[in-house]
Amino acid sequence: MSATHSRHASRAPLAVRVAVPIGVLFTAIASLATLAGGGGSDAPAAAELPAPAAVMALPDVKLAEAHAANPCADTAVTSALAAHDDAAAVRAFGSGEQFRSAVTAGNAPCISLSDPAHDWVVVNKLRPLAPVDYAPASVRASSLRATSGSVSMRPEVADALDRMSADLTAGGAGTIGVNNAYRSYGLQQVTYSRFVRSEGVAGADAGSARPGHSEHQSGLAVDVVACSDGCGSLGAFGSTAQSNWIVQHAWEYGFIVRYEKGATPTTGYMPEPWHLRFIGVELAKAYHDGGFHTLEEFFGLPAAPDYAH
C-alpha cells in the first residue's frame, strides 16, 4: 500500500466510473437536439413569460431648501449695534431668547461674546477680557450707600441698580448698599495678590478672579450688602430678606446672580449671592424664563472651573 493513501480509502466501482460519463453525454445530446428544433410536434411549448408590467412614472419631487435667516443682515440689528445700544440690538432679534438661540446656533456672526463693550460679554477663568487691561468707556456711582471706595459702574448698570433698590425698599425688603463694583486691572492685581498671601493660590482662585478675568473689571458687576442702620458684610447677605427679594426680582432689572449655589463646577467660584451681573432686561428675562443658572449654560459655552494654566 502506498504511503500517500489512507488505509481506509477505497476506489469507486467500475460501473459508477463508466455510468457518469455516459449520463453526461446523453444530457449534452438532448440539449443539442432542443437547440436544433428537433423536439417534435409533441414537445411541450416553451412557457411564455409574462409581459413586463408598465413602469409607473413618479412625479418630480422638488426639495425646498430652507436657509436659516441671518439676523445680522437686519438693518434694525446693524443700526442698534452701530449706535452701541445693546438693548435695542437684542430686541431687534425678536426677543432675548431669540438672541440667545441665534448666538448659540452660531447664526449671529455680528455678536461676539468676547467683546467687553457689550452687556452680553462672558468673562470667566477660560475667557479673559480682551484686551486684558480693558477699562469701560465711562463709569459712575449709583445712589446707594457705599461701603468701599470701588463703587462706580457703567451708567446703565447704575440706573438699573437705583431702580431695583427703590422697588426693593418699597416692597418691604429693607435697603441695600454697594460693597464693590468696577475694579481696574491694577486694582484687581492688588486684590487678588492679597487673597493669595492670605489663602494661597487655590484659596484665592475659589473666591477671587485673576487680573484680566474679573467681571468687576468689565464694569458690569456689583456686589451688594444688606443695610439698615449700618450695612452688613458680603458673607451675611445670603440669609437676608434683601437677598431673597433679589433672587426673585433681579432679572426684572437686567441682573442675574452670577455665582449660584451648586454652580461651582461650571463657574469655578464658590457661591456668591451678593455678586450681581448686569446683562440687560431682555437677556435677563430669557435667562430667568429658561431656568438657567450660569452664563456658560445660557450661551452654550464650556464650563470654566479652572484656568488653562
mmCIF file of C-alpha atoms in Angstrom:
data_model
loop_
_atom_site.group_PDB
_atom_site.id
_atom_site.type_symbol
_atom_site.label_atom_id
_atom_site.label_comp_id
_atom_site.label_asym_id
_atom_site.label_seq_id
_atom_site.Cartn_x
_atom_site.Cartn_y
_atom_site.Cartn_z
ATOM 1 C CA MET A 1 0.000 0.000 0.000
ATOM 2 C CA SER A 2 1.310 3.425 -0.928
ATOM 3 C CA ALA A 3 2.206 5.692 1.943
ATOM 4 C CA THR A 4 0.295 8.539 0.262
ATOM 5 C CA HIS A 5 -3.128 6.844 0.583
ATOM 6 C CA SER A 6 -5.141 6.353 3.766
ATOM 7 C CA ARG A 7 -5.653 2.772 4.732
ATOM 8 C CA HIS A 8 -9.447 3.488 4.779
ATOM 9 C CA ALA A 9 -9.646 4.952 1.229
ATOM 10 C CA SER A 10 -11.362 2.813 -1.459
ATOM 11 C CA ARG A 11 -11.692 3.033 -5.259
ATOM 12 C CA ALA A 12 -15.145 3.617 -6.835
ATOM 13 C CA PRO A 13 -16.695 0.558 -8.614
ATOM 14 C CA LEU A 14 -16.109 0.373 -12.358
ATOM 15 C CA ALA A 15 -19.858 0.644 -13.153
ATOM 16 C CA VAL A 16 -20.084 4.009 -11.439
ATOM 17 C CA ARG A 17 -16.954 5.309 -13.132
ATOM 18 C CA VAL A 18 -18.377 4.389 -16.549
ATOM 19 C CA ALA A 19 -22.003 5.492 -15.898
ATOM 20 C CA VAL A 20 -21.150 9.062 -15.035
ATOM 21 C CA PRO A 21 -19.556 9.978 -18.376
ATOM 22 C CA ILE A 22 -22.376 8.266 -20.308
ATOM 23 C CA GLY A 23 -25.024 10.303 -18.418
ATOM 24 C CA VAL A 24 -23.193 13.495 -19.208
ATOM 25 C CA LEU A 25 -23.039 12.507 -22.869
ATOM 26 C CA PHE A 26 -26.818 11.872 -23.152
ATOM 27 C CA THR A 27 -27.546 15.241 -21.465
ATOM 28 C CA ALA A 28 -25.368 17.054 -23.968
ATOM 29 C CA ILE A 29 -27.054 15.268 -26.945
ATOM 30 C CA ALA A 30 -30.526 16.187 -25.656
ATOM 31 C CA SER A 31 -29.530 19.836 -25.282
ATOM 32 C CA LEU A 32 -28.216 19.964 -28.876
ATOM 33 C CA ALA A 33 -31.434 18.460 -30.182
ATOM 34 C CA THR A 34 -33.521 21.077 -28.415
ATOM 35 C CA LEU A 35 -31.438 23.897 -29.850
ATOM 36 C CA ALA A 36 -31.803 22.411 -33.350
ATOM 37 C CA GLY A 37 -35.607 22.352 -33.008
ATOM 38 C CA GLY A 38 -35.768 18.575 -33.036
ATOM 39 C CA GLY A 39 -38.193 18.326 -30.138
ATOM 40 C CA GLY A 40 -41.060 17.298 -32.497
ATOM 41 C CA SER A 41 -44.652 18.456 -32.552
ATOM 42 C CA ASP A 42 -45.374 16.549 -29.386
ATOM 43 C CA ALA A 43 -42.799 18.572 -27.383
ATOM 44 C CA PRO A 44 -44.367 20.972 -24.901
ATOM 45 C CA ALA A 45 -44.272 24.617 -25.926
ATOM 46 C CA ALA A 46 -41.862 26.780 -24.062
ATOM 47 C CA ALA A 47 -43.545 28.651 -21.237
ATOM 48 C CA GLU A 48 -44.314 32.180 -22.330
ATOM 49 C CA LEU A 49 -43.002 34.827 -19.947
ATOM 50 C CA PRO A 50 -45.476 37.483 -18.818
ATOM 51 C CA ALA A 51 -45.157 40.864 -20.438
ATOM 52 C CA PRO A 52 -43.283 43.344 -18.268
ATOM 53 C CA ALA A 53 -45.551 45.491 -16.227
ATOM 54 C CA ALA A 54 -45.749 49.147 -17.172
ATOM 55 C CA VAL A 55 -43.435 51.267 -15.114
ATOM 56 C CA MET A 56 -45.308 53.834 -13.111
ATOM 57 C CA ALA A 57 -43.921 57.303 -13.726
ATOM 58 C CA LEU A 58 -43.216 59.124 -10.456
ATOM 59 C CA PRO A 59 -43.742 62.878 -10.355
ATOM 60 C CA ASP A 60 -40.671 65.027 -9.927
ATOM 61 C CA VAL A 61 -40.041 65.862 -6.270
ATOM 62 C CA LYS A 62 -38.518 69.223 -5.585
ATOM 63 C CA LEU A 63 -36.994 69.673 -2.132
ATOM 64 C CA ALA A 64 -37.262 73.186 -0.845
ATOM 65 C CA GLU A 65 -34.021 74.441 0.672
ATOM 66 C CA ALA A 66 -34.597 76.209 3.967
ATOM 67 C CA HIS A 67 -31.837 78.669 4.647
ATOM 68 C CA ALA A 68 -31.607 79.998 8.198
ATOM 69 C CA ALA A 69 -32.142 83.725 8.255
ATOM 70 C CA ASN A 70 -29.128 85.764 9.292
ATOM 71 C CA PRO A 71 -30.386 88.304 11.833
ATOM 72 C CA CYS A 72 -27.143 90.240 11.446
ATOM 73 C CA ALA A 73 -28.336 91.258 7.963
ATOM 74 C CA ASP A 74 -31.324 93.025 9.507
ATOM 75 C CA THR A 75 -30.901 96.789 9.376
ATOM 76 C CA ALA A 76 -32.516 97.101 12.830
ATOM 77 C CA VAL A 77 -29.726 94.944 14.268
ATOM 78 C CA THR A 78 -26.904 96.687 12.436
ATOM 79 C CA SER A 79 -28.277 100.122 13.321
ATOM 80 C CA ALA A 80 -28.551 99.241 17.014
ATOM 81 C CA LEU A 81 -25.022 97.856 17.095
ATOM 82 C CA ALA A 82 -23.682 100.940 15.326
ATOM 83 C CA ALA A 83 -25.404 103.095 17.937
ATOM 84 C CA HIS A 84 -23.942 100.950 20.765
ATOM 85 C CA ASP A 85 -27.478 100.303 22.007
ATOM 86 C CA ASP A 86 -27.313 96.744 23.341
ATOM 87 C CA ALA A 87 -30.936 96.624 24.498
ATOM 88 C CA ALA A 88 -32.173 97.684 21.055
ATOM 89 C CA ALA A 89 -29.900 95.136 19.380
ATOM 90 C CA VAL A 90 -31.367 92.299 21.447
ATOM 91 C CA ARG A 91 -34.919 93.482 20.745
ATOM 92 C CA ALA A 92 -34.105 93.607 17.017
ATOM 93 C CA PHE A 93 -33.526 89.841 17.149
ATOM 94 C CA GLY A 94 -37.131 89.497 18.312
ATOM 95 C CA SER A 95 -36.546 88.701 21.982
ATOM 96 C CA GLY A 96 -33.831 87.769 24.439
ATOM 97 C CA GLU A 97 -34.496 84.080 23.793
ATOM 98 C CA GLN A 98 -34.238 84.529 20.025
ATOM 99 C CA PHE A 99 -30.972 86.396 20.538
ATOM 100 C CA ARG A 100 -29.644 83.570 22.717
ATOM 101 C CA SER A 101 -30.768 80.908 20.244
ATOM 102 C CA ALA A 102 -29.108 82.675 17.313
ATOM 103 C CA VAL A 103 -25.846 83.097 19.199
ATOM 104 C CA THR A 104 -25.692 79.514 20.472
ATOM 105 C CA ALA A 105 -26.509 78.199 16.979
ATOM 106 C CA GLY A 106 -23.641 80.212 15.507
ATOM 107 C CA ASN A 107 -26.103 82.178 13.377
ATOM 108 C CA ALA A 108 -25.189 85.645 14.653
ATOM 109 C CA PRO A 109 -21.676 86.488 13.411
ATOM 110 C CA CYS A 110 -22.100 90.144 14.372
ATOM 111 C CA ILE A 111 -22.391 89.214 18.064
ATOM 112 C CA SER A 112 -19.185 88.499 19.967
ATOM 113 C CA LEU A 113 -19.367 87.114 23.486
ATOM 114 C CA SER A 114 -15.749 88.226 23.896
ATOM 115 C CA ASP A 115 -16.329 91.937 23.292
ATOM 116 C CA PRO A 116 -16.256 93.634 26.716
ATOM 117 C CA ALA A 117 -18.015 96.719 25.361
ATOM 118 C CA HIS A 118 -21.318 94.809 25.310
ATOM 119 C CA ASP A 119 -23.657 93.637 28.063
ATOM 120 C CA TRP A 120 -23.515 90.051 26.769
ATOM 121 C CA VAL A 121 -19.759 89.578 27.202
ATOM 122 C CA VAL A 122 -18.829 86.380 29.065
ATOM 123 C CA VAL A 123 -15.814 86.633 31.364
ATOM 124 C CA ASN A 124 -14.572 83.597 33.257
ATOM 125 C CA LYS A 125 -11.440 81.607 34.039
ATOM 126 C CA LEU A 126 -11.126 80.473 30.417
ATOM 127 C CA ARG A 127 -12.311 83.726 28.829
ATOM 128 C CA PRO A 128 -10.190 86.729 29.823
ATOM 129 C CA LEU A 129 -11.102 90.251 28.890
ATOM 130 C CA ALA A 130 -9.679 91.421 25.580
ATOM 131 C CA PRO A 131 -7.587 93.432 25.989
ATOM 132 C CA VAL A 132 -6.589 92.019 29.338
ATOM 133 C CA ASP A 133 -6.340 95.526 30.854
ATOM 134 C CA TYR A 134 -9.707 96.613 29.434
ATOM 135 C CA ALA A 135 -11.468 99.574 31.048
ATOM 136 C CA PRO A 136 -15.063 100.660 30.284
ATOM 137 C CA ALA A 137 -15.566 103.965 28.478
ATOM 138 C CA SER A 138 -17.297 105.545 31.466
ATOM 139 C CA VAL A 139 -18.388 104.637 34.980
ATOM 140 C CA ARG A 140 -20.248 106.408 37.749
ATOM 141 C CA ALA A 141 -21.566 105.679 41.217
ATOM 142 C CA SER A 142 -25.158 104.732 41.943
ATOM 143 C CA SER A 143 -27.293 106.444 44.589
ATOM 144 C CA LEU A 144 -26.867 103.529 47.019
ATOM 145 C CA ARG A 145 -24.864 103.702 50.211
ATOM 146 C CA ALA A 146 -21.213 102.801 49.585
ATOM 147 C CA THR A 147 -19.124 100.594 51.870
ATOM 148 C CA SER A 148 -15.846 100.784 49.932
ATOM 149 C CA GLY A 149 -14.034 103.071 47.554
ATOM 150 C CA SER A 150 -14.800 100.970 44.478
ATOM 151 C CA VAL A 151 -18.477 101.613 43.882
ATOM 152 C CA SER A 152 -18.594 103.017 40.350
ATOM 153 C CA MET A 153 -20.131 101.055 37.461
ATOM 154 C CA ARG A 154 -21.316 101.610 33.912
ATOM 155 C CA PRO A 155 -24.063 104.239 33.763
ATOM 156 C CA GLU A 156 -26.743 101.803 32.555
ATOM 157 C CA VAL A 157 -25.863 99.459 35.437
ATOM 158 C CA ALA A 158 -26.111 102.300 37.982
ATOM 159 C CA ASP A 159 -29.519 103.332 36.607
ATOM 160 C CA ALA A 160 -30.838 99.767 36.814
ATOM 161 C CA LEU A 161 -29.451 99.295 40.321
ATOM 162 C CA ASP A 162 -31.103 102.508 41.524
ATOM 163 C CA ARG A 163 -34.492 101.381 40.164
ATOM 164 C CA MET A 164 -34.121 97.939 41.705
ATOM 165 C CA SER A 165 -33.070 99.326 45.077
ATOM 166 C CA ALA A 166 -36.049 101.686 45.201
ATOM 167 C CA ASP A 167 -38.509 98.887 44.396
ATOM 168 C CA LEU A 168 -36.833 96.529 46.877
ATOM 169 C CA THR A 169 -37.340 99.077 49.650
ATOM 170 C CA ALA A 170 -40.894 99.853 48.536
ATOM 171 C CA GLY A 171 -41.601 96.124 48.618
ATOM 172 C CA GLY A 172 -40.688 95.953 52.305
ATOM 173 C CA ALA A 173 -37.407 94.047 51.883
ATOM 174 C CA GLY A 174 -35.208 96.712 53.509
ATOM 175 C CA THR A 175 -32.353 98.506 51.784
ATOM 176 C CA ILE A 176 -29.126 97.557 50.068
ATOM 177 C CA GLY A 177 -25.729 99.149 49.671
ATOM 178 C CA VAL A 178 -22.797 98.701 47.297
ATOM 179 C CA ASN A 179 -19.678 96.989 48.567
ATOM 180 C CA ASN A 180 -17.761 96.661 45.270
ATOM 181 C CA ALA A 181 -18.366 97.410 41.620
ATOM 182 C CA TYR A 182 -15.831 98.406 38.946
ATOM 183 C CA ARG A 183 -12.244 97.411 39.717
ATOM 184 C CA SER A 184 -9.461 98.298 37.293
ATOM 185 C CA TYR A 185 -6.862 95.797 36.122
ATOM 186 C CA GLY A 186 -4.347 97.312 38.545
ATOM 187 C CA LEU A 187 -6.743 97.185 41.498
ATOM 188 C CA GLN A 188 -7.611 93.579 40.662
ATOM 189 C CA GLN A 189 -3.900 92.750 40.782
ATOM 190 C CA VAL A 190 -3.762 94.150 44.306
ATOM 191 C CA THR A 191 -6.986 92.406 45.379
ATOM 192 C CA TYR A 192 -6.006 89.009 44.003
ATOM 193 C CA SER A 193 -2.466 89.201 45.433
ATOM 194 C CA ARG A 194 -3.907 89.929 48.880
ATOM 195 C CA PHE A 195 -6.023 86.761 48.705
ATOM 196 C CA VAL A 196 -3.038 84.713 47.546
ATOM 197 C CA ARG A 197 -0.989 85.894 50.525
ATOM 198 C CA SER A 198 -3.725 85.003 52.993
ATOM 199 C CA GLU A 199 -5.237 81.870 51.405
ATOM 200 C CA GLY A 200 -2.765 80.554 48.847
ATOM 201 C CA VAL A 201 -3.361 80.299 45.114
ATOM 202 C CA ALA A 202 -6.054 77.607 45.342
ATOM 203 C CA GLY A 203 -7.956 79.520 48.012
ATOM 204 C CA ALA A 204 -7.647 82.781 46.112
ATOM 205 C CA ASP A 205 -8.864 81.222 42.859
ATOM 206 C CA ALA A 206 -12.005 79.918 44.580
ATOM 207 C CA GLY A 207 -13.163 83.402 45.550
ATOM 208 C CA SER A 208 -11.221 85.997 43.605
ATOM 209 C CA ALA A 209 -10.562 86.383 39.890
ATOM 210 C CA ARG A 210 -7.098 86.800 38.489
ATOM 211 C CA PRO A 211 -6.408 90.168 36.860
ATOM 212 C CA GLY A 212 -7.986 90.283 33.412
ATOM 213 C CA HIS A 213 -10.532 87.583 34.313
ATOM 214 C CA SER A 214 -12.757 89.587 36.654
ATOM 215 C CA GLU A 215 -16.319 90.607 35.866
ATOM 216 C CA HIS A 216 -15.741 93.621 38.112
ATOM 217 C CA GLN A 217 -13.169 94.887 35.617
ATOM 218 C CA SER A 218 -15.895 94.956 32.932
ATOM 219 C CA GLY A 219 -17.956 97.473 34.916
ATOM 220 C CA LEU A 220 -20.982 95.164 34.654
ATOM 221 C CA ALA A 221 -20.769 93.524 38.093
ATOM 222 C CA VAL A 222 -21.714 94.836 41.506
ATOM 223 C CA ASP A 223 -21.502 93.312 44.993
ATOM 224 C CA VAL A 224 -24.388 94.339 47.243
ATOM 225 C CA VAL A 225 -24.882 94.156 51.004
ATOM 226 C CA ALA A 226 -27.914 94.406 53.282
ATOM 227 C CA CYS A 227 -28.244 97.682 55.145
ATOM 228 C CA SER A 228 -30.388 99.041 57.953
ATOM 229 C CA ASP A 229 -28.750 101.380 60.453
ATOM 230 C CA GLY A 230 -25.477 100.118 59.058
ATOM 231 C CA CYS A 231 -24.527 97.725 56.287
ATOM 232 C CA GLY A 232 -23.626 94.101 56.814
ATOM 233 C CA SER A 233 -20.842 92.012 55.298
ATOM 234 C CA LEU A 234 -20.868 90.203 51.986
ATOM 235 C CA GLY A 235 -20.842 86.831 53.731
ATOM 236 C CA ALA A 236 -24.014 87.643 55.659
ATOM 237 C CA PHE A 237 -26.031 88.725 52.635
ATOM 238 C CA GLY A 238 -27.381 85.327 51.536
ATOM 239 C CA SER A 239 -29.688 84.856 54.518
ATOM 240 C CA THR A 240 -31.368 88.264 54.349
ATOM 241 C CA ALA A 241 -34.744 89.491 53.117
ATOM 242 C CA GLN A 242 -32.842 91.626 50.601
ATOM 243 C CA SER A 243 -31.158 88.564 49.124
ATOM 244 C CA ASN A 244 -34.439 86.664 48.869
ATOM 245 C CA TRP A 245 -36.079 89.594 47.088
ATOM 246 C CA ILE A 246 -33.192 89.883 44.637
ATOM 247 C CA VAL A 247 -33.326 86.170 43.778
ATOM 248 C CA GLN A 248 -36.969 86.625 42.781
ATOM 249 C CA HIS A 249 -36.834 90.024 41.090
ATOM 250 C CA ALA A 250 -33.318 90.977 39.969
ATOM 251 C CA TRP A 251 -33.958 89.722 36.417
ATOM 252 C CA GLU A 252 -36.704 92.335 36.002
ATOM 253 C CA TYR A 253 -33.976 94.989 36.131
ATOM 254 C CA GLY A 254 -31.429 93.192 33.966
ATOM 255 C CA PHE A 255 -29.408 91.460 36.709
ATOM 256 C CA ILE A 256 -28.639 87.811 37.414
ATOM 257 C CA VAL A 257 -26.991 86.246 40.456
ATOM 258 C CA ARG A 258 -23.831 85.184 38.669
ATOM 259 C CA TYR A 259 -22.393 82.582 41.061
ATOM 260 C CA GLU A 260 -25.194 80.441 42.413
ATOM 261 C CA LYS A 261 -25.041 77.573 44.865
ATOM 262 C CA GLY A 262 -24.338 74.324 43.011
ATOM 263 C CA ALA A 263 -22.757 76.064 40.006
ATOM 264 C CA THR A 264 -19.115 75.885 41.149
ATOM 265 C CA PRO A 265 -18.217 73.031 38.724
ATOM 266 C CA THR A 266 -19.188 75.385 35.894
ATOM 267 C CA THR A 267 -18.105 78.809 37.152
ATOM 268 C CA GLY A 268 -15.112 77.814 39.266
ATOM 269 C CA TYR A 269 -16.240 80.069 42.121
ATOM 270 C CA MET A 270 -17.870 79.411 45.451
ATOM 271 C CA PRO A 271 -21.472 80.680 45.752
ATOM 272 C CA GLU A 272 -21.727 84.481 45.930
ATOM 273 C CA PRO A 273 -25.360 85.557 46.384
ATOM 274 C CA TRP A 274 -24.150 89.152 46.631
ATOM 275 C CA HIS A 275 -22.466 89.206 43.196
ATOM 276 C CA LEU A 276 -24.901 90.614 40.638
ATOM 277 C CA ARG A 277 -24.116 90.737 36.937
ATOM 278 C CA PHE A 278 -25.934 93.067 34.563
ATOM 279 C CA ILE A 279 -26.855 91.552 31.168
ATOM 280 C CA GLY A 280 -29.833 93.752 30.243
ATOM 281 C CA VAL A 281 -33.545 93.258 30.833
ATOM 282 C CA GLU A 282 -34.272 91.261 27.652
ATOM 283 C CA LEU A 283 -31.478 88.734 28.221
ATOM 284 C CA ALA A 284 -32.149 88.523 31.963
ATOM 285 C CA LYS A 285 -35.772 87.646 31.194
ATOM 286 C CA ALA A 286 -34.690 84.865 28.824
ATOM 287 C CA TYR A 287 -32.227 83.652 31.480
ATOM 288 C CA HIS A 288 -34.938 83.585 34.149
ATOM 289 C CA ASP A 289 -37.682 82.103 31.967
ATOM 290 C CA GLY A 290 -35.343 79.401 30.679
ATOM 291 C CA GLY A 291 -34.320 78.300 34.176
ATOM 292 C CA PHE A 292 -30.624 78.904 33.557
ATOM 293 C CA HIS A 293 -28.100 79.145 36.387
ATOM 294 C CA THR A 294 -24.879 80.185 34.656
ATOM 295 C CA LEU A 295 -23.964 82.370 31.683
ATOM 296 C CA GLU A 296 -21.911 79.480 30.348
ATOM 297 C CA GLU A 297 -25.009 77.299 30.151
ATOM 298 C CA PHE A 298 -27.103 80.171 28.811
ATOM 299 C CA PHE A 299 -24.812 80.738 25.826
ATOM 300 C CA GLY A 300 -23.780 77.104 25.333
ATOM 301 C CA LEU A 301 -20.171 77.689 26.381
ATOM 302 C CA PRO A 302 -17.808 75.184 28.028
ATOM 303 C CA ALA A 303 -17.605 75.090 31.786
ATOM 304 C CA ALA A 304 -14.716 77.090 33.250
ATOM 305 C CA PRO A 305 -13.915 75.534 36.621
ATOM 306 C CA ASP A 306 -10.239 76.475 36.444
ATOM 307 C CA TYR A 307 -7.677 78.465 34.492
ATOM 308 C CA ALA A 308 -5.953 76.971 31.479
ATOM 309 C CA HIS A 309 -2.576 77.417 33.209
#
